[in-house]
Amino acid sequence: MNANALQVYLIGRPLSGKTTTFHALTGGDGEGHRRVTDVPDPRLDYLFDVFQPRRRTPAEIIFCDIFALKAAELTGRQADRFTAALGDADMLAVVINCFDEVAPDGRPADPVHDLDAVVLELVVADLSAVERRLERVAKDVKRGLKEAIREQELLQRCLPTLEAEQPLSVLGLTAEEQRLLRSLALLSLKPALVLANVGEAPAGEAPPAALATYAQSKGLRLVSFCAQLEAEIAGLEPTEQAAFLADYGIAEPATPRVIRACYETLDLISFLTAGGPDEVRAWAVPRDCRAQTAAGSIHSDLERGFIRAETVNYEEFSQHGSFEACRRAGVLRLEGKDYAVQDGDIITFRFNV
Ligand SMILES: Nc1nc2c(ncn2[C@@H]2O[C@H](COP(=O)(O)OP(=O)(O)OP(=O)(O)O)[C@@H](O)[C@H]2O)c(=O)[nH]1
Ligand SMILES: [Mg+2]
């Protein structure tokens, strides 16, 4: 993950509703194609009430709306531009037009085909990147560079998959192999989910069954909502939003559902810090992250000088209502550096530098 906030890039066919989805997820209209959004977390709201510090600092997620390209246009320079534009993404969210019966080119809409076409764009961009890298690496191999030989082998293993129009994610590369390829920012290796942009009526409509089945078969999570309606709702005052949601029978708006699906896709969890006068705060880390590494996501001093993590899970904390009560009840634990942080852990790091 990037140092500060998770970056999710919206991609999809032309006119699939990327920009509308961007507005729906980031709140009404406004400028720019990159916007920071708070990650909703009721546990943080609760802790803010209990401790009443000056600030409540949610985790953040960044949504980016980028231009669409057709696979046919994706050669050389264009592919480079596409790769460069998406290179920073931690994950991709593929917006699929499920609201039109007719595609922009006049043919009957086919969401499954659209999803395949987007994946193909990623594959074509990667193929061009891998081919060009292979040419460069060949020179280093001739000069006998050891690292280059390993990279060449790996790239040659990627080639047939891409030539068969399959994303590199199917190869199941190890973390070490992915590290070797990192500088290429390969797009079809990035985790992805599907956003089914369904029609307005009836609201909350399920995604097309064929798309849901297809996404599942590819191991992709899918979230379904009407981007246009959600964008309108996101532009309203909070008090009006509730009434609007009720009118349309929407149990939960798209933003928290999409953010949850992003966390699930990347297998991220949240831990919380609380107790000081300044802030309560939520932090995103990979599941089973070591306590010492989690400390480092706050500050390198905490990682370097790590002593222990005083930990209580939110579920237990909320039964007792204070750290003191948790201590008395014996549910406040002292965890060491290898403790696997759990979702909802409230942690106070003790450190010494
Ligand atoms: N009926 C309906 N129309 C929608 C919905 N979402 C988007 N649209 C319309 O579809 C058109 C394209 O939407 P955009 O959000 O601009 O699509 P885009 O993917 O950003 O388009 P490009 O950036 O040009 O590729 C606009 O006219 C939207 O109003 C929806 O949920 N329902
Ligand atoms: Mg757009």
PDB file of C-alpha atoms and ligand atoms in Angstrom, residues 12-21 65-68 99-100 197-200 225-229, ligand 1:
ATOM      1  CA  GLY A  12     -13.808   1.095 -17.642  1.00  0.00           C
ATOM      2  CA  ARG A  13     -15.077   1.392 -21.179  1.00  0.00           C
ATOM      3  CA  PRO A  14     -15.906   4.829 -22.575  1.00  0.00           C
ATOM      4  CA  LEU A  15     -19.221   6.111 -21.157  1.00  0.00           C
ATOM      5  CA  SER A  16     -19.487   3.325 -18.587  1.00  0.00           C
ATOM      6  CA  GLY A  17     -20.122   5.896 -15.856  1.00  0.00           C
ATOM      7  CA  LYS A  18     -16.635   6.286 -14.366  1.00  0.00           C
ATOM      8  CA  THR A  19     -16.942  10.003 -13.764  1.00  0.00           C
ATOM      9  CA  THR A  20     -20.467   9.641 -12.389  1.00  0.00           C
ATOM     10  CA  THR A  21     -19.231   6.873 -10.075  1.00  0.00           C
ATOM     11  CA  ASP A  65     -11.064   8.949 -12.284  1.00  0.00           C
ATOM     12  CA  ILE A  66      -8.966   8.426 -15.385  1.00  0.00           C
ATOM     13  CA  PHE A  67      -9.448   8.568 -19.115  1.00  0.00           C
ATOM     14  CA  ALA A  68     -10.718   5.552 -21.021  1.00  0.00           C
ATOM     15  CA  PHE A  99     -27.831   0.672 -17.241  1.00  0.00           C
ATOM     16  CA  ASP A 100     -27.938   0.897 -21.039  1.00  0.00           C
ATOM     17  CA  ASN A 197     -23.451   0.577 -12.634  1.00  0.00           C
ATOM     18  CA  VAL A 198     -27.093  -0.493 -12.798  1.00  0.00           C
ATOM     19  CA  GLY A 199     -30.141   1.444 -13.964  1.00  0.00           C
ATOM     20  CA  GLU A 200     -32.180   3.742 -11.791  1.00  0.00           C
ATOM     21  CA  PHE A 225     -25.394   0.427  -7.455  1.00  0.00           C
ATOM     22  CA  CYS A 226     -26.865   3.159  -9.622  1.00  0.00           C
ATOM     23  CA  ALA A 227     -24.070   5.700 -10.021  1.00  0.00           C
ATOM     24  CA  GLN A 228     -26.344   8.488 -11.260  1.00  0.00           C
ATOM     25  CA  LEU A 229     -28.700   8.200  -8.307  1.00  0.00           C
TER      26      LEU A 229
HETATM   27  N1  LIG B   1     -29.379   6.247 -16.771  1.00  0.00           N
HETATM   28  C1  LIG B   1     -28.157   6.303 -16.248  1.00  0.00           C
HETATM   29  N2  LIG B   1     -27.232   7.026 -16.880  1.00  0.00           N
HETATM   30  C2  LIG B   1     -25.988   7.062 -16.367  1.00  0.00           C
HETATM   31  C3  LIG B   1     -25.641   6.368 -15.187  1.00  0.00           C
HETATM   32  N3  LIG B   1     -24.335   6.588 -14.922  1.00  0.00           N
HETATM   33  C4  LIG B   1     -23.878   7.390 -15.909  1.00  0.00           C
HETATM   34  N4  LIG B   1     -24.876   7.688 -16.781  1.00  0.00           N
HETATM   35  C5  LIG B   1     -24.785   8.540 -17.982  1.00  0.00           C
HETATM   36  O1  LIG B   1     -23.853   7.990 -18.880  1.00  0.00           O
HETATM   37  C6  LIG B   1     -23.087   9.012 -19.493  1.00  0.00           C
HETATM   38  C7  LIG B   1     -21.617   8.764 -19.272  1.00  0.00           C
HETATM   39  O2  LIG B   1     -21.335   8.867 -17.893  1.00  0.00           O
HETATM   40  P1  LIG B   1     -19.882   9.262 -17.403  1.00  0.00           P
HETATM   41  O3  LIG B   1     -19.901   9.126 -15.934  1.00  0.00           O
HETATM   42  O4  LIG B   1     -19.436  10.545 -17.981  1.00  0.00           O
HETATM   43  O5  LIG B   1     -19.050   8.071 -18.060  1.00  0.00           O
HETATM   44  P2  LIG B   1     -17.485   7.927 -18.187  1.00  0.00           P
HETATM   45  O6  LIG B   1     -17.211   6.477 -18.073  1.00  0.00           O
HETATM   46  O7  LIG B   1     -16.812   8.821 -17.221  1.00  0.00           O
HETATM   47  O8  LIG B   1     -17.241   8.420 -19.660  1.00  0.00           O
HETATM   48  P3  LIG B   1     -15.823   8.767 -20.350  1.00  0.00           P
HETATM   49  O9  LIG B   1     -14.960   9.404 -19.308  1.00  0.00           O
HETATM   50  O10 LIG B   1     -16.177   9.683 -21.455  1.00  0.00           O
HETATM   51  O11 LIG B   1     -15.295   7.465 -20.837  1.00  0.00           O
HETATM   52  C8  LIG B   1     -23.572  10.334 -18.905  1.00  0.00           C
HETATM   53  O12 LIG B   1     -24.504  10.879 -19.784  1.00  0.00           O
HETATM   54  C9  LIG B   1     -24.219   9.896 -17.615  1.00  0.00           C
HETATM   55  O13 LIG B   1     -25.234  10.798 -17.231  1.00  0.00           O
HETATM   56  C10 LIG B   1     -26.670   5.624 -14.533  1.00  0.00           C
HETATM   57  O14 LIG B   1     -26.456   5.010 -13.486  1.00  0.00           O
HETATM   58  N5  LIG B   1     -27.899   5.611 -15.113  1.00  0.00           N
END
